[in-house]
Short mmCIF file of C-alpha atoms and ligand atoms in Angstrom, two decimals:
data_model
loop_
_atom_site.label_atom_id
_atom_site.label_comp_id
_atom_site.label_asym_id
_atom_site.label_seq_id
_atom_site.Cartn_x
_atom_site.Cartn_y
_atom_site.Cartn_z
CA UNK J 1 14.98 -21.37 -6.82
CA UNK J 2 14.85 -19.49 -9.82
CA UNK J 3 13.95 -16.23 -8.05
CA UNK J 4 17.51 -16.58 -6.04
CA UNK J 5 19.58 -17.83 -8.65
CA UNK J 6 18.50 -14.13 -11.00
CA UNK J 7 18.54 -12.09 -7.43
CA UNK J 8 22.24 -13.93 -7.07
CA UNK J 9 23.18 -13.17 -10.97
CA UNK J 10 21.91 -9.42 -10.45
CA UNK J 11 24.89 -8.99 -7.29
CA UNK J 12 27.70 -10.53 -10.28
CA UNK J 13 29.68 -7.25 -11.50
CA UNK J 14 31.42 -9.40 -13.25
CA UNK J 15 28.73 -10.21 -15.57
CA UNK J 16 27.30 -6.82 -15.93
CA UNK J 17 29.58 -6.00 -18.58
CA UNK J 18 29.18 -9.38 -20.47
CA UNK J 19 25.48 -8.86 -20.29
CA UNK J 20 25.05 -5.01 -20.84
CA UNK J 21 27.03 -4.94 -23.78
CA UNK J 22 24.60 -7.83 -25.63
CA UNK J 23 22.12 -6.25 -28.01
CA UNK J 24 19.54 -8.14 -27.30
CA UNK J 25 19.65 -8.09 -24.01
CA UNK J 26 19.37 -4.47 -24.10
CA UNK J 27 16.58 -4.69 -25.94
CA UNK J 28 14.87 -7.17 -23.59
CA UNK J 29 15.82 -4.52 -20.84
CA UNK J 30 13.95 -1.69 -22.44
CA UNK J 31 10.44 -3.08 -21.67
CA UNK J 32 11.30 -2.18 -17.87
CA UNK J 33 13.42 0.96 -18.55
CA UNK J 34 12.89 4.03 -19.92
CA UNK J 35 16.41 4.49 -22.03
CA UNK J 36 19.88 5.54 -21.51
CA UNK J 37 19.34 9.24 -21.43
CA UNK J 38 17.53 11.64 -19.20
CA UNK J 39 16.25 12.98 -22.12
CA UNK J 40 14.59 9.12 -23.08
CA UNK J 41 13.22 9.45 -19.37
CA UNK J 42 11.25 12.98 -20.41
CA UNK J 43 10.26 11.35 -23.59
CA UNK J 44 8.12 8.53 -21.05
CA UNK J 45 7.54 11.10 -18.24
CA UNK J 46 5.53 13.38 -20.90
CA UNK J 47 3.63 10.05 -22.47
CA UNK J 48 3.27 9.05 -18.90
CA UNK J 49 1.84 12.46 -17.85
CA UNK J 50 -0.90 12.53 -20.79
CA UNK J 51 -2.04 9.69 -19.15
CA UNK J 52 -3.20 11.05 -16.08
CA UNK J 53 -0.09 9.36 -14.33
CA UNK J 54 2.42 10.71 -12.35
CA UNK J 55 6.24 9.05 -12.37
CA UNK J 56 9.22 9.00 -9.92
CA UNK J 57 12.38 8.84 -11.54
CA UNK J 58 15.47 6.39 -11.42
CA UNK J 59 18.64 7.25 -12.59
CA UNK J 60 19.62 3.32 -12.53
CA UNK J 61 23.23 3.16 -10.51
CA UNK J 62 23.89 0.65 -7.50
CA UNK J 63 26.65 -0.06 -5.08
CA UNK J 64 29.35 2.60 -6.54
CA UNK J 65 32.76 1.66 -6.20
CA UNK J 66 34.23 5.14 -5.95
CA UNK J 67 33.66 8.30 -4.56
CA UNK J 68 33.63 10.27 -8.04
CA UNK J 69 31.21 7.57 -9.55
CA UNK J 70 29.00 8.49 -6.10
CA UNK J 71 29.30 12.63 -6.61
CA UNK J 72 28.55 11.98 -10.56
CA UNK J 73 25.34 10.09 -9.58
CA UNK J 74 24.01 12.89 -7.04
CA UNK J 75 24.89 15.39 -10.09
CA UNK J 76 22.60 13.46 -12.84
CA UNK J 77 19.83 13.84 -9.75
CA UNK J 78 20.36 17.15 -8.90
CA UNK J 79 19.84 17.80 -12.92
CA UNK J 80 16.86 15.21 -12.86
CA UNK J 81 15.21 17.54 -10.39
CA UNK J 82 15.90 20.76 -12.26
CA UNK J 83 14.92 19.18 -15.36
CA UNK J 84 11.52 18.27 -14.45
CA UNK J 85 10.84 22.22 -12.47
CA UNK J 86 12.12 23.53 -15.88
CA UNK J 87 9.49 21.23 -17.87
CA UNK J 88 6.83 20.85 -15.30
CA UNK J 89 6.61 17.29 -15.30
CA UNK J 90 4.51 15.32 -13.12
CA UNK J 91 7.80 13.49 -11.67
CA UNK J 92 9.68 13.27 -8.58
CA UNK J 93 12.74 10.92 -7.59
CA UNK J 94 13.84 7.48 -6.15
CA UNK J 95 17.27 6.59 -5.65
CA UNK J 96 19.73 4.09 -3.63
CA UNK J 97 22.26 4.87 -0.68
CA UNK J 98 24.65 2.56 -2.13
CA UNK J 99 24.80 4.55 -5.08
CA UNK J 100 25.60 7.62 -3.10
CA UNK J 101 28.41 5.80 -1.88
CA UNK J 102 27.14 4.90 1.63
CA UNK J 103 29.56 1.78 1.24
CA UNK J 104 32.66 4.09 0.92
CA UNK J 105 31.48 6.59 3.77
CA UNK J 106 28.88 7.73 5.34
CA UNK J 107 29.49 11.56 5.31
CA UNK J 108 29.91 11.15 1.00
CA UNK J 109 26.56 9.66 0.98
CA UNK J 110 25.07 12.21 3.36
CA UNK J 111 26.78 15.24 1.39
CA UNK J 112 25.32 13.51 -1.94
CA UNK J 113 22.00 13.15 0.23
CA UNK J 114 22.19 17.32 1.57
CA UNK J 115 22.67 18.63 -2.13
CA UNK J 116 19.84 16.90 -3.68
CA UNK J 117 17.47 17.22 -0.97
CA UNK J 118 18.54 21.11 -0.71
CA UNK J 119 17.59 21.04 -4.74
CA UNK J 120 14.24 19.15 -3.84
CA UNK J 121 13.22 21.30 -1.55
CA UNK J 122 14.16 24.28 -3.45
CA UNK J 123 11.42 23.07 -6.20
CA UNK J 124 9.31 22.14 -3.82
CA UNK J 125 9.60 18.38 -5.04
CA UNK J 126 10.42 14.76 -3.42
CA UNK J 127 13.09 12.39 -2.68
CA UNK J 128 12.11 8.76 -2.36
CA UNK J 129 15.16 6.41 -0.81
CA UNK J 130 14.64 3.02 -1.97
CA UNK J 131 15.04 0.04 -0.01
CA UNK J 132 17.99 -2.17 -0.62
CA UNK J 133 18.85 -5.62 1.09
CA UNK J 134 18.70 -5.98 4.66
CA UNK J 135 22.26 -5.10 5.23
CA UNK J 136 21.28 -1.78 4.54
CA UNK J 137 18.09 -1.40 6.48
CA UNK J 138 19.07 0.11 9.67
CA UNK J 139 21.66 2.32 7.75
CA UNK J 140 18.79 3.91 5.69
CA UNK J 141 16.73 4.51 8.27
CA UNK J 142 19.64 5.97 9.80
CA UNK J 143 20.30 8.51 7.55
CA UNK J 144 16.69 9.37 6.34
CA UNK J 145 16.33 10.64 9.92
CA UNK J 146 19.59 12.62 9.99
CA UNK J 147 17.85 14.43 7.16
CA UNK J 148 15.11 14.75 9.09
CA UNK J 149 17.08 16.11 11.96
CA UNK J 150 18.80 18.30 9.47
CA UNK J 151 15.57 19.82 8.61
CA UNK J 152 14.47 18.44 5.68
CA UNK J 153 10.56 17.84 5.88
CA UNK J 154 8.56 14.40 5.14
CA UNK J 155 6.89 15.91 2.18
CA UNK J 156 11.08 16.47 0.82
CA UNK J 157 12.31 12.90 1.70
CA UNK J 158 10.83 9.95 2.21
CA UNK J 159 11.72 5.69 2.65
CA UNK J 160 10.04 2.98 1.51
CA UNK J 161 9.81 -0.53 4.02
CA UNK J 162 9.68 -4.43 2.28
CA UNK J 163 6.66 -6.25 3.89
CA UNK J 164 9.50 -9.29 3.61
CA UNK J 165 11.09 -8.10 6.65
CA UNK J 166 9.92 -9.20 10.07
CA UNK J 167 11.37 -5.89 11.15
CA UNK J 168 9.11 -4.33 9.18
CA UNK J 169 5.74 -3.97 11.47
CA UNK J 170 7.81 -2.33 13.96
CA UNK J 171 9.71 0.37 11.65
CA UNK J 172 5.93 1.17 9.94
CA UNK J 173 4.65 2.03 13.88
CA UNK J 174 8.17 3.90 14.47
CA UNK J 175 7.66 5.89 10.63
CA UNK J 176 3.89 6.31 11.06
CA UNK J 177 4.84 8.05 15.02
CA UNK J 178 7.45 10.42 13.11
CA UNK J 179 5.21 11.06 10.31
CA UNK J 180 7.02 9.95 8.13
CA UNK J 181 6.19 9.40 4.01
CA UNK J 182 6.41 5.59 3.39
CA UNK J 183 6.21 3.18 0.33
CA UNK J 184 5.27 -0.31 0.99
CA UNK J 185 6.69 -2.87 -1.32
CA UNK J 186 6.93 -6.51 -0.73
CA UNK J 187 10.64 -6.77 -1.50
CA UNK J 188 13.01 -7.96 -4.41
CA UNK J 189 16.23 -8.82 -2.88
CA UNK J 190 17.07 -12.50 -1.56
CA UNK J 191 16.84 -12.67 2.00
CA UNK J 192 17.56 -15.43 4.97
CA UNK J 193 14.61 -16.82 6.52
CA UNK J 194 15.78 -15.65 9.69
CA UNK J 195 15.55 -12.05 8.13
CA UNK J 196 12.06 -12.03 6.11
CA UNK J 197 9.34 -14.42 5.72
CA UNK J 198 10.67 -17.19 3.33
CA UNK J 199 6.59 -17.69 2.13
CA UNK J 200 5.05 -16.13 -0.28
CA UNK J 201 1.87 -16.09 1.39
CA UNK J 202 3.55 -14.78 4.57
CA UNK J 203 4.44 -11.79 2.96
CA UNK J 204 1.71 -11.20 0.75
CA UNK J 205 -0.20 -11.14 4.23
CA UNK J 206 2.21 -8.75 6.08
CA UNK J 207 1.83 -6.75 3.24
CA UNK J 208 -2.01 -6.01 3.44
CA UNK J 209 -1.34 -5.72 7.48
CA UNK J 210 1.32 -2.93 7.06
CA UNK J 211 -1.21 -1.18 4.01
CA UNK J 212 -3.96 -0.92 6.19
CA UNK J 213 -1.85 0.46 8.87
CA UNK J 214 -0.65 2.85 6.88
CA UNK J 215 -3.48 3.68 4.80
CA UNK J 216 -4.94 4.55 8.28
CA UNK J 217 -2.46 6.72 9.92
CA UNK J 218 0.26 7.15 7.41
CA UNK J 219 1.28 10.31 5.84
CA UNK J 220 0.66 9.92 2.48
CA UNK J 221 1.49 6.21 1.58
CA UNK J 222 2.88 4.44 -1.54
CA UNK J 223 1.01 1.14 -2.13
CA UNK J 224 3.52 -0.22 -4.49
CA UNK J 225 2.30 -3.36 -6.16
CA UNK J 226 1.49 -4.93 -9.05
CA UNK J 227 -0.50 -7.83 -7.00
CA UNK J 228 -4.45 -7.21 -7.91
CA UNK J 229 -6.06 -8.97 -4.99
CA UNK J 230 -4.29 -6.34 -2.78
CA UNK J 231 -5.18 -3.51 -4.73
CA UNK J 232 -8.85 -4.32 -4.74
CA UNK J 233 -8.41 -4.87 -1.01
CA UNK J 234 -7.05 -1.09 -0.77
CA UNK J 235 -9.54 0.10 -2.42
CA UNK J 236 -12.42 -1.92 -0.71
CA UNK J 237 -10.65 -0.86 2.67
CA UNK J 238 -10.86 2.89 2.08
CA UNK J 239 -14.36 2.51 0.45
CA UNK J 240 -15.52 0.88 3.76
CA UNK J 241 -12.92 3.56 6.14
CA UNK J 242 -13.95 6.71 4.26
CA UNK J 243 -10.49 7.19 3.28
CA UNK J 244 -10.32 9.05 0.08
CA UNK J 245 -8.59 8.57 -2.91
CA UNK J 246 -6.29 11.74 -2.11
CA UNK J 247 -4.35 10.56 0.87
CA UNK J 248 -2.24 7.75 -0.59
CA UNK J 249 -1.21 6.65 -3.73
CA UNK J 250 -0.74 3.57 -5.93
CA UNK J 251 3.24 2.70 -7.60
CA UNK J 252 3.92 0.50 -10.26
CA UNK J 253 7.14 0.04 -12.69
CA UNK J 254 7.33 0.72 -15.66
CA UNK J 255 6.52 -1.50 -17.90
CA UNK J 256 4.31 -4.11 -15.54
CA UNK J 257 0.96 -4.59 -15.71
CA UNK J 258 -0.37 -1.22 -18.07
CA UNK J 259 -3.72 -2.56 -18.44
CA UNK J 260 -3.91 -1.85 -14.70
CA UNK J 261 -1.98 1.05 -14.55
CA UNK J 262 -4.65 2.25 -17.27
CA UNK J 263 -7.91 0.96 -15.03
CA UNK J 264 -6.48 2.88 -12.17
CA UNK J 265 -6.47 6.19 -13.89
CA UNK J 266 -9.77 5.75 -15.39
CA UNK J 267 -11.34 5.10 -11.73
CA UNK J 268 -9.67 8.09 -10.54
CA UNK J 269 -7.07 6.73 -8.08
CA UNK J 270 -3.54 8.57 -8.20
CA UNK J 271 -0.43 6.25 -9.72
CA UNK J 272 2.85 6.84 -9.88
CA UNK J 273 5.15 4.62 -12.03
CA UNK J 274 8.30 4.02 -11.20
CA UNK J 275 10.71 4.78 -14.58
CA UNK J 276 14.35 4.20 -14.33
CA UNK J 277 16.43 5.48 -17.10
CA UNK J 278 20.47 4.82 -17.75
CA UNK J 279 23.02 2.02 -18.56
CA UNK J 280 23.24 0.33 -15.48
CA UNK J 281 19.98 -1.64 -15.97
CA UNK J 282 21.74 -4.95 -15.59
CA UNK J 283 20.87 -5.18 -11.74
CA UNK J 284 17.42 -4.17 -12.15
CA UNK J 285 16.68 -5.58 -15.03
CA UNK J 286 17.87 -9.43 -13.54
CA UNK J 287 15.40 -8.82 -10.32
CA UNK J 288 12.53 -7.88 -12.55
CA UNK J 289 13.45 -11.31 -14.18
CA UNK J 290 13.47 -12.69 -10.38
CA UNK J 291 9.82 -11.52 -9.70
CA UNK J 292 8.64 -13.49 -12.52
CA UNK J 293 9.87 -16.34 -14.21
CA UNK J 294 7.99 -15.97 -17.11
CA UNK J 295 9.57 -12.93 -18.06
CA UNK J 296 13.01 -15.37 -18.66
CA UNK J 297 10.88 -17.27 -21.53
CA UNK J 298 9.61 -13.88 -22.56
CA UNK J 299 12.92 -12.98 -23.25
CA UNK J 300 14.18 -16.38 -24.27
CA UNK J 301 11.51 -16.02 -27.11
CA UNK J 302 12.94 -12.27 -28.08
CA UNK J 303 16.39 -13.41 -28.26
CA UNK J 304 15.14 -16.65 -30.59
CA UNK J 305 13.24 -14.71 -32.52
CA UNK J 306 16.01 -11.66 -33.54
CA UNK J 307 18.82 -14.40 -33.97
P1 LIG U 1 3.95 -10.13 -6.93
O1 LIG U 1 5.37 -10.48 -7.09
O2 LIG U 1 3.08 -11.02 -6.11
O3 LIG U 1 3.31 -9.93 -8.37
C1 LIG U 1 1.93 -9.69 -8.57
C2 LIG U 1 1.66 -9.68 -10.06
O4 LIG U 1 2.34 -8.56 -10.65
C3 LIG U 1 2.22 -10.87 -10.80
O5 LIG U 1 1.32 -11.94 -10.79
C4 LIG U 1 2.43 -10.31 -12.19
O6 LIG U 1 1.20 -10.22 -12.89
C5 LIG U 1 2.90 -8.90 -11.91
N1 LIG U 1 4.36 -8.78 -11.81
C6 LIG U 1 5.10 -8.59 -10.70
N2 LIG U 1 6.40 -8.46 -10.99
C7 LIG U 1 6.49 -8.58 -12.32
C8 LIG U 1 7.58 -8.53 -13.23
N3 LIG U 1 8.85 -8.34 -12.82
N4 LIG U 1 7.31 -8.69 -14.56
C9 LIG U 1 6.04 -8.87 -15.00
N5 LIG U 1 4.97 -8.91 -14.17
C10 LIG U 1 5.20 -8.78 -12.87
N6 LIG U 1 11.67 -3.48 -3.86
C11 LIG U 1 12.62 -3.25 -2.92
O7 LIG U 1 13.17 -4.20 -2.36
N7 LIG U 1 12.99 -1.96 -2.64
C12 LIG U 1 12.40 -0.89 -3.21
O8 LIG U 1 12.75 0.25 -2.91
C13 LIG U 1 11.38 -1.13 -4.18
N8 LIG U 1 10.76 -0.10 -4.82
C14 LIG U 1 9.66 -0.35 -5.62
C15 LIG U 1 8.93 0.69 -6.17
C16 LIG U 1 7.78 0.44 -6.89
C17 LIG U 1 7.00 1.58 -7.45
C18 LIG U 1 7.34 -0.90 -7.09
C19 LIG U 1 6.07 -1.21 -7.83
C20 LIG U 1 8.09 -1.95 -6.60
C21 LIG U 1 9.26 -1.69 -5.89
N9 LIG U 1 10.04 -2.73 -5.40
C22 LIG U 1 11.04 -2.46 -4.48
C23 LIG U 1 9.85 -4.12 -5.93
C24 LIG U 1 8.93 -4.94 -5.05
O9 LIG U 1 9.55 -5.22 -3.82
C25 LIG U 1 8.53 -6.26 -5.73
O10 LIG U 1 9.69 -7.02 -5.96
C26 LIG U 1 7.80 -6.07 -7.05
O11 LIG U 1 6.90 -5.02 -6.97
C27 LIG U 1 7.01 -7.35 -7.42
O12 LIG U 1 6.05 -7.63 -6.43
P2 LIG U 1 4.49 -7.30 -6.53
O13 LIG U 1 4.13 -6.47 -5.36
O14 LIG U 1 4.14 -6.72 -7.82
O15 LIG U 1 3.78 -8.69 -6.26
#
């Protein structure tokens, strides 16, 4: 209940400027985001990288209104990229169709989409496409394979598939044929149960299915999870497989879970954390709240406490 009415609040524009303007809120916010600058982002991509940990970044930005809001977003990335060659940071990127204005048209987004994978590629760095609701599943896959077509390689762009979706076993077999780079998340928006499994434990066991699938024949997967029990199945799976430590790697977001994050890095396994950086946290910010209720108390408490 909780988890739909925050995943509901996170779709209200209307209350993105109420919210985003509160001072504490913001300051809630900033245990999942980096700050409001690119050069904030750096700051956490260097303390990230002494770590031993590698980051993707997110210029925070969903379902853009206009087409100049769209081109301005594809900019910031195309900097984000150049930015990180310049300061050889351990970094690449993860961004969101709907911010490259795949509402408005699909040849904006794909122009946004052409410029920064030509600047990717040009630095010999990735482009992750996040996953948005299941409106936009068939879309994204869409257009991550008119890259493809266009020539841009799987090691230059890449998707990631929500173990939520019954869809999703098929698309991993389809991705997995076109060698494809995938990140496997559970998914955070609010779906109908005729759509994605409605149980928790449904999805938590499609998950591990699709993993080991992809851990298997995958080209370099993304096991992006904060859930322990699958980790230490991951890493009991390619003990027992012989499948080393090299071929996939481990995602987290910033700010979840850094005394596993930390454990990770100290047994050797590559992580990447997922840091988004900018003012439009609001929609990110209220699914983080979705994933965990007790995050709402941990920020009831902050708020309490400043007043
Ligand atoms: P689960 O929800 O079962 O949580 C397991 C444990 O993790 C919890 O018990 C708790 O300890 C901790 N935890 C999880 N969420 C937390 C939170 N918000 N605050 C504090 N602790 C928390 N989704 C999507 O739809 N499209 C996408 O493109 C992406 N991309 C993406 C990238 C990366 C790197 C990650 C890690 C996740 C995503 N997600 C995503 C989000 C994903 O779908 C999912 O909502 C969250 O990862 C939470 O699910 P877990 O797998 O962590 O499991």
């Amino acid at each position: 209940m909780l988890r739909q009415l925050f995943v509901w609040l996170s779709e209200r524009k209307d209350l993105q400027a109420f919210v985003t303007r509160n001072r504490l809120a913001h300051r809630a916010a900033r245990r999942f985001v980096a700050g409001d600058t690119l050069e904030d982002a750096c700051r956490v991509l260097g303390e990230l990288n002494t770590q031993g940990m590698l980051a993707t970044l997110d210029f925070l930005g969903e379902r853009t209104t206009n087409p100049t809001e769209a081109h301005a977003a594809a900019a910031m990335y195309r900097r984000v990229l150049a930015t990180i060659a310049q300061r050889r940071l351990g970094a690449n990127v993860s961004l969101k169709l709907t911010q490259m204005g795949i509402d408005l048209s699909w040849d904006l987004c794909m122009e946004n989409m052409v410029g920064i994978c030509d600047e990717a590629a040009q630095y010999g760095n990735f482009v992750r496409i996040d996953m948005e609701s299941s409106h936009y599943t068939q879309m994204t896959l869409d257009l991550y394979r008119e890259l493809r077509r266009r020539g841009y390689g799987p090691d230059t762009v890449g998707v990631v598939i929500q173990a939520y979706l019954y869809r999703s076993e098929r698309d991993v077999e389809d991705l997995i044929a076109e060698g494809a780079r995938v990140r496997l998340c559970k998914g955070a928006y609010a779906e109908a149960p005729d759509v994605a499994y409605p149980r928790k434990r449904d999805v938590d066991r499609n998950f591990v299915r699709l993993m080991e699938r992809l851990l298997v024949a995958g080209r370099y997967p993304a096991i992006a999870t904060h859930d322990e029990a699958i980790i230490n199945h991951a890493k009991r799976f390619c003990r027992q497989r012989e499948i080393p430590p090299t071929r996939y790697e481990f995602q987290m977001l910033y700010g979840i879970r850094r005394d596993l994050q930390r454990r990770l890095v100290r047994e050797g396994y590559n992580l990447r954390i997922y840091v988004p950086f900018g003012t439009e946290w609001y929609p990110y910010f209220m699914r983080r709240l979705a994933e965990r209720p007790a995050n709402v108390g941990f920020l009831l408490l902050s708020l309490l406490r400043e007043r």
